[in-house]
């Protein structure tokens, strides 16, 4: 049976119609139901309308799983599910799909760093997570965290509390001095701050300050695994746009277990939708 699946994060949301393989997919804007519930629902509806137009199908007849950022409670999940007319629908947090997509059915762990960050462990059919609490309360080691640390570093340079290097020079050129940095940090959305992370990665080739930011990001991610005994065995996958760039900064015992993800978060959402389709 065909299924509908969505993987929505702080930067974008992908929605797919799949049979044995993805037949068609569309991409819309960010979908975080904690930070902007109504906006996220609007983007989902827009994506579903686009997908329906492309396929010429009434999508409501198919089982659907939406794995979305900001689904931090059953109340949010149920409220979101009630806004759509699907006969069978499950709304869950995006971490669940990321874990399923990367590992498939194998026990192991995921270290994710994109706009946000978390560690997920899959063991004996159960999932456990640490981190992923958003930019205000967590997401240490994420693209947002790295971007914010870069801005903080530039302010320290301006105060002559840190040495000027390639990273500070780049921020000066692209954003400006203290007033501009403060305005940028206070008015730009999370994804814009996270977009500074690739600049930090590029500067880390020559700038020790950029290297230190990435080293600290990797330390935060490895710290997420503390106390998670289930994470002591099996492969570890790095997911998200930032995490692969942090591999060299992770502890050696983690580096030795790194393996390529089996699939994407969207593939994980599709697998969850197929699970739902197989339920009576």
CSV table of C-alpha atoms in Angstrom, one decimal:
chain,number,residue,atom,x,y,z
A,1,UNK,CA,0.0,0.0,0.0
A,2,UNK,CA,1.3,3.5,-0.8
A,3,UNK,CA,2.1,5.7,2.2
A,4,UNK,CA,2.6,9.4,2.9
A,5,UNK,CA,5.6,10.5,5.1
A,6,UNK,CA,7.0,13.8,6.2
A,7,UNK,CA,10.3,14.7,7.8
A,8,UNK,CA,10.1,18.3,9.1
A,9,UNK,CA,12.9,20.1,10.9
A,10,UNK,CA,14.0,23.6,11.8
A,11,UNK,CA,15.2,24.4,8.3
A,12,UNK,CA,12.8,22.5,5.9
A,13,UNK,CA,10.2,19.8,5.6
A,14,UNK,CA,10.2,17.0,3.0
A,15,UNK,CA,6.9,15.2,2.2
A,16,UNK,CA,6.9,12.0,0.2
A,17,UNK,CA,4.5,9.6,-1.5
A,18,UNK,CA,6.0,6.1,-1.6
A,19,UNK,CA,5.2,2.7,-2.8
A,20,UNK,CA,8.2,0.3,-2.8
A,21,UNK,CA,10.3,3.4,-3.5
A,22,UNK,CA,9.7,7.1,-3.3
A,23,UNK,CA,7.5,8.0,-6.2
A,24,UNK,CA,7.3,11.7,-5.6
A,25,UNK,CA,8.4,14.2,-3.0
A,26,UNK,CA,8.1,18.0,-2.3
A,27,UNK,CA,9.9,20.3,0.0
A,28,UNK,CA,8.5,23.2,1.9
A,29,UNK,CA,9.8,25.5,4.7
A,30,UNK,CA,10.6,24.8,8.3
A,31,UNK,CA,8.2,22.8,10.5
A,32,UNK,CA,8.7,23.1,14.2
A,33,UNK,CA,5.5,22.6,16.1
A,34,UNK,CA,6.8,23.9,19.4
A,35,UNK,CA,8.1,27.2,18.1
A,36,UNK,CA,5.3,27.8,15.5
A,37,UNK,CA,2.5,25.2,15.6
A,38,UNK,CA,0.2,27.1,13.2
A,39,UNK,CA,3.0,27.9,10.8
A,40,UNK,CA,4.2,24.3,10.7
A,41,UNK,CA,0.7,23.0,10.0
A,42,UNK,CA,0.4,25.5,7.2
A,43,UNK,CA,3.6,24.3,5.6
A,44,UNK,CA,2.5,20.7,5.9
A,45,UNK,CA,-0.8,21.5,4.2
A,46,UNK,CA,0.9,23.4,1.5
A,47,UNK,CA,3.2,20.5,0.9
A,48,UNK,CA,0.4,18.0,0.8
A,49,UNK,CA,-1.5,20.2,-1.6
A,50,UNK,CA,1.5,20.4,-3.9
A,51,UNK,CA,2.0,16.6,-3.7
A,52,UNK,CA,-1.6,15.9,-4.4
A,53,UNK,CA,-1.5,18.2,-7.5
A,54,UNK,CA,1.6,16.5,-8.8
A,55,UNK,CA,0.1,13.0,-8.3
A,56,UNK,CA,-3.5,13.8,-9.1
A,57,UNK,CA,-4.4,11.7,-6.1
A,58,UNK,CA,-6.5,12.2,-3.0
A,59,UNK,CA,-3.8,11.6,-0.4
A,60,UNK,CA,-6.2,11.2,2.6
A,61,UNK,CA,-6.8,7.5,1.7
A,62,UNK,CA,-3.3,6.5,2.5
A,63,UNK,CA,-1.6,6.0,5.9
A,64,UNK,CA,0.6,8.9,6.9
A,65,UNK,CA,3.4,9.5,9.4
A,66,UNK,CA,4.7,13.0,10.1
A,67,UNK,CA,8.0,13.1,11.9
A,68,UNK,CA,8.3,16.7,13.0
A,69,UNK,CA,10.5,19.0,15.1
A,70,UNK,CA,9.0,20.3,18.2
A,71,UNK,CA,6.7,17.3,18.9
A,72,UNK,CA,7.7,17.2,22.6
A,73,UNK,CA,4.5,15.8,24.0
A,74,UNK,CA,1.5,13.6,23.2
A,75,UNK,CA,-0.7,16.6,23.4
A,76,UNK,CA,1.2,18.3,20.5
A,77,UNK,CA,1.2,15.1,18.5
A,78,UNK,CA,-2.5,14.5,19.0
A,79,UNK,CA,-3.4,18.1,18.3
A,80,UNK,CA,-1.5,18.0,15.0
A,81,UNK,CA,-3.0,14.6,14.0
A,82,UNK,CA,-6.5,16.0,14.5
A,83,UNK,CA,-5.9,18.8,12.0
A,84,UNK,CA,-5.6,16.3,9.1
A,85,UNK,CA,-8.3,14.1,7.6
A,86,UNK,CA,-6.2,11.0,7.1
A,87,UNK,CA,-7.9,7.8,8.2
A,88,UNK,CA,-4.7,6.5,9.7
A,89,UNK,CA,-2.1,9.0,10.8
A,90,UNK,CA,0.8,9.1,13.3
A,91,UNK,CA,2.6,12.3,14.3
A,92,UNK,CA,5.9,11.9,16.2
A,93,UNK,CA,9.1,13.8,16.8
A,94,UNK,CA,11.7,14.0,14.0
A,95,UNK,CA,14.3,12.3,16.1
A,96,UNK,CA,12.4,9.0,15.8
A,97,UNK,CA,12.5,9.1,12.0
A,98,UNK,CA,16.2,10.1,12.0
A,99,UNK,CA,17.1,7.1,14.2
A,100,UNK,CA,15.0,4.6,12.2
A,101,UNK,CA,16.4,5.9,8.9
A,102,UNK,CA,20.0,5.8,9.9
A,103,UNK,CA,20.0,2.4,11.6
A,104,UNK,CA,17.1,0.6,10.0
A,105,UNK,CA,16.4,-2.3,12.3
A,106,UNK,CA,19.9,-2.6,13.7
A,107,UNK,CA,20.8,-1.7,17.3
A,108,UNK,CA,23.2,1.3,17.5
A,109,UNK,CA,23.3,5.0,18.0
A,110,UNK,CA,22.9,8.2,16.0
A,111,UNK,CA,24.8,11.4,16.7
A,112,UNK,CA,22.9,14.2,14.9
A,113,UNK,CA,24.0,17.7,14.4
A,114,UNK,CA,22.1,19.9,11.9
A,115,UNK,CA,20.3,23.0,12.9
A,116,UNK,CA,19.7,21.2,16.2
A,117,UNK,CA,21.5,18.4,17.9
A,118,UNK,CA,20.7,15.1,19.8
A,119,UNK,CA,21.9,11.6,20.3
A,120,UNK,CA,19.6,8.7,19.8
A,121,UNK,CA,20.0,5.0,20.7
A,122,UNK,CA,18.1,2.1,19.3
A,123,UNK,CA,18.3,-1.1,21.3
A,124,UNK,CA,16.0,-4.2,21.2
A,125,UNK,CA,13.2,-2.3,19.4
A,126,UNK,CA,13.3,0.7,21.9
A,127,UNK,CA,14.5,4.2,21.3
A,128,UNK,CA,16.1,6.6,23.8
A,129,UNK,CA,17.2,10.1,23.2
A,130,UNK,CA,19.4,12.8,24.8
A,131,UNK,CA,19.5,16.4,23.8
A,132,UNK,CA,17.4,18.0,21.1
A,133,UNK,CA,15.7,20.5,23.4
A,134,UNK,CA,15.9,23.5,21.0
A,135,UNK,CA,18.1,26.5,20.8
A,136,UNK,CA,16.9,28.1,24.0
A,137,UNK,CA,17.5,25.2,26.3
A,138,UNK,CA,19.9,22.9,24.6
A,139,UNK,CA,21.1,21.8,21.1
A,140,UNK,CA,24.7,22.1,22.2
A,141,UNK,CA,27.0,21.1,19.4
A,142,UNK,CA,24.4,21.9,16.7
A,143,UNK,CA,24.8,24.2,13.7
A,144,UNK,CA,23.0,26.9,15.7
A,145,UNK,CA,25.3,26.4,18.7
A,146,UNK,CA,28.4,26.6,16.4
A,147,UNK,CA,27.1,29.7,14.7
A,148,UNK,CA,26.4,31.4,18.0
A,149,UNK,CA,29.8,30.5,19.3
A,150,UNK,CA,31.4,32.1,16.2
A,151,UNK,CA,29.5,35.3,16.9
A,152,UNK,CA,30.6,35.2,20.6
A,153,UNK,CA,34.2,34.7,19.5
A,154,UNK,CA,34.0,37.7,17.2
A,155,UNK,CA,32.8,39.9,20.1
A,156,UNK,CA,35.7,38.7,22.2
A,157,UNK,CA,38.1,39.6,19.4
A,158,UNK,CA,36.6,43.1,19.2
A,159,UNK,CA,37.2,43.4,23.0
A,160,UNK,CA,40.8,42.2,22.4
A,161,UNK,CA,40.1,39.2,24.6
A,162,UNK,CA,40.9,36.8,21.8
A,163,UNK,CA,43.2,36.8,18.8
A,164,UNK,CA,41.9,37.9,15.5
A,165,UNK,CA,41.9,35.2,12.8
A,166,UNK,CA,40.2,34.1,9.7
A,167,UNK,CA,36.9,33.4,11.4
A,168,UNK,CA,36.6,36.8,13.1
A,169,UNK,CA,37.6,38.5,9.8
A,170,UNK,CA,34.9,36.6,7.9
A,171,UNK,CA,32.2,37.6,10.4
A,172,UNK,CA,33.4,41.2,10.3
A,173,UNK,CA,33.2,41.2,6.5
A,174,UNK,CA,29.8,39.4,6.3
A,175,UNK,CA,28.0,40.9,9.3
A,176,UNK,CA,30.0,43.7,10.8
A,177,UNK,CA,31.0,44.9,14.2
A,178,UNK,CA,29.5,44.6,17.7
A,179,UNK,CA,26.3,46.5,17.0
A,180,UNK,CA,25.6,44.5,13.8
A,181,UNK,CA,26.4,41.2,15.5
A,182,UNK,CA,24.1,41.9,18.4
A,183,UNK,CA,21.3,42.9,16.0
A,184,UNK,CA,22.0,39.8,13.9
A,185,UNK,CA,21.8,37.4,16.9
A,186,UNK,CA,18.7,39.1,18.3
A,187,UNK,CA,16.6,39.3,15.1
A,188,UNK,CA,17.6,36.4,12.8
A,189,UNK,CA,15.9,33.1,13.0
A,190,UNK,CA,17.7,30.0,14.3
A,191,UNK,CA,18.4,28.7,10.8
A,192,UNK,CA,20.3,31.8,9.9
A,193,UNK,CA,22.6,31.5,12.9
A,194,UNK,CA,23.0,27.8,12.0
A,195,UNK,CA,24.0,28.8,8.5
A,196,UNK,CA,27.2,30.2,10.0
A,197,UNK,CA,28.4,26.7,10.8
A,198,UNK,CA,29.9,26.0,7.4
A,199,UNK,CA,31.9,29.1,7.7
A,200,UNK,CA,33.4,27.9,11.0
A,201,UNK,CA,34.2,24.5,9.3
A,202,UNK,CA,36.0,26.2,6.5
A,203,UNK,CA,38.0,28.5,8.8
A,204,UNK,CA,39.0,25.6,11.0
A,205,UNK,CA,41.5,24.6,8.4
A,206,UNK,CA,43.7,27.5,9.4
A,207,UNK,CA,42.1,29.2,12.5
A,208,UNK,CA,42.7,27.7,15.9
A,209,UNK,CA,39.7,29.5,17.3
A,210,UNK,CA,37.4,27.8,14.7
A,211,UNK,CA,39.0,24.5,15.5
A,212,UNK,CA,38.3,25.0,19.2
A,213,UNK,CA,34.6,25.7,18.5
A,214,UNK,CA,34.3,22.5,16.6
A,215,UNK,CA,36.2,20.6,19.2
A,216,UNK,CA,33.8,21.8,21.9
A,217,UNK,CA,30.8,21.0,19.7
A,218,UNK,CA,32.1,17.4,19.4
A,219,UNK,CA,32.6,17.2,23.2
A,220,UNK,CA,29.0,18.3,23.8
A,221,UNK,CA,27.8,15.6,21.4
A,222,UNK,CA,29.8,12.9,23.0
A,223,UNK,CA,28.7,14.1,26.4
A,224,UNK,CA,25.1,13.4,25.4
A,225,UNK,CA,26.0,9.7,25.4
A,226,UNK,CA,27.0,9.8,29.0
A,227,UNK,CA,24.8,7.5,31.1
A,228,UNK,CA,23.2,5.9,28.1
A,229,UNK,CA,24.4,2.3,28.5
A,230,UNK,CA,22.6,1.2,25.4
A,231,UNK,CA,25.0,3.4,23.4
A,232,UNK,CA,28.0,1.3,24.4
A,233,UNK,CA,27.5,-1.2,21.6
A,234,UNK,CA,26.8,-1.3,17.9
A,235,UNK,CA,27.4,1.2,15.0
A,236,UNK,CA,27.3,4.9,15.4
A,237,UNK,CA,26.0,7.0,12.5
A,238,UNK,CA,26.6,10.8,12.1
A,239,UNK,CA,23.6,12.6,10.6
A,240,UNK,CA,22.7,16.1,9.8
A,241,UNK,CA,24.7,18.7,7.8
A,242,UNK,CA,27.2,19.4,10.6
A,243,UNK,CA,27.9,16.1,12.4
A,244,UNK,CA,30.1,14.6,9.6
A,245,UNK,CA,32.4,17.6,9.9
A,246,UNK,CA,32.9,16.9,13.6
A,247,UNK,CA,34.0,13.2,13.2
A,248,UNK,CA,37.7,14.0,13.6
A,249,UNK,CA,37.1,15.8,16.9
A,250,UNK,CA,35.1,13.0,18.5
A,251,UNK,CA,36.8,10.6,21.0
A,252,UNK,CA,38.7,7.8,19.5
A,253,UNK,CA,36.4,5.1,20.9
A,254,UNK,CA,33.5,6.7,19.1
A,255,UNK,CA,35.4,7.2,15.8
A,256,UNK,CA,36.2,3.5,15.7
A,257,UNK,CA,32.5,2.7,15.6
A,258,UNK,CA,31.4,5.2,13.0
A,259,UNK,CA,29.5,3.9,10.0
A,260,UNK,CA,27.6,5.4,7.2
A,261,UNK,CA,23.8,5.9,7.8
A,262,UNK,CA,21.6,3.3,6.0
A,263,UNK,CA,19.1,5.9,5.0
A,264,UNK,CA,17.8,9.5,5.5
A,265,UNK,CA,15.3,10.7,8.1
A,266,UNK,CA,12.7,10.8,5.3
A,267,UNK,CA,13.4,7.1,4.7
A,268,UNK,CA,12.9,6.5,8.4
A,269,UNK,CA,9.5,8.3,8.2
A,270,UNK,CA,8.5,6.2,5.3
A,271,UNK,CA,9.5,3.0,7.2
A,272,UNK,CA,7.4,4.2,10.1
A,273,UNK,CA,4.5,4.8,7.7
A,274,UNK,CA,4.8,1.3,6.3
A,275,UNK,CA,4.7,0.0,9.9
A,276,UNK,CA,1.5,1.9,10.4
A,277,UNK,CA,0.1,0.6,7.1
A,278,UNK,CA,0.8,-3.0,8.3
A,279,UNK,CA,-1.2,-2.5,11.5
A,280,UNK,CA,-4.7,-3.9,11.5
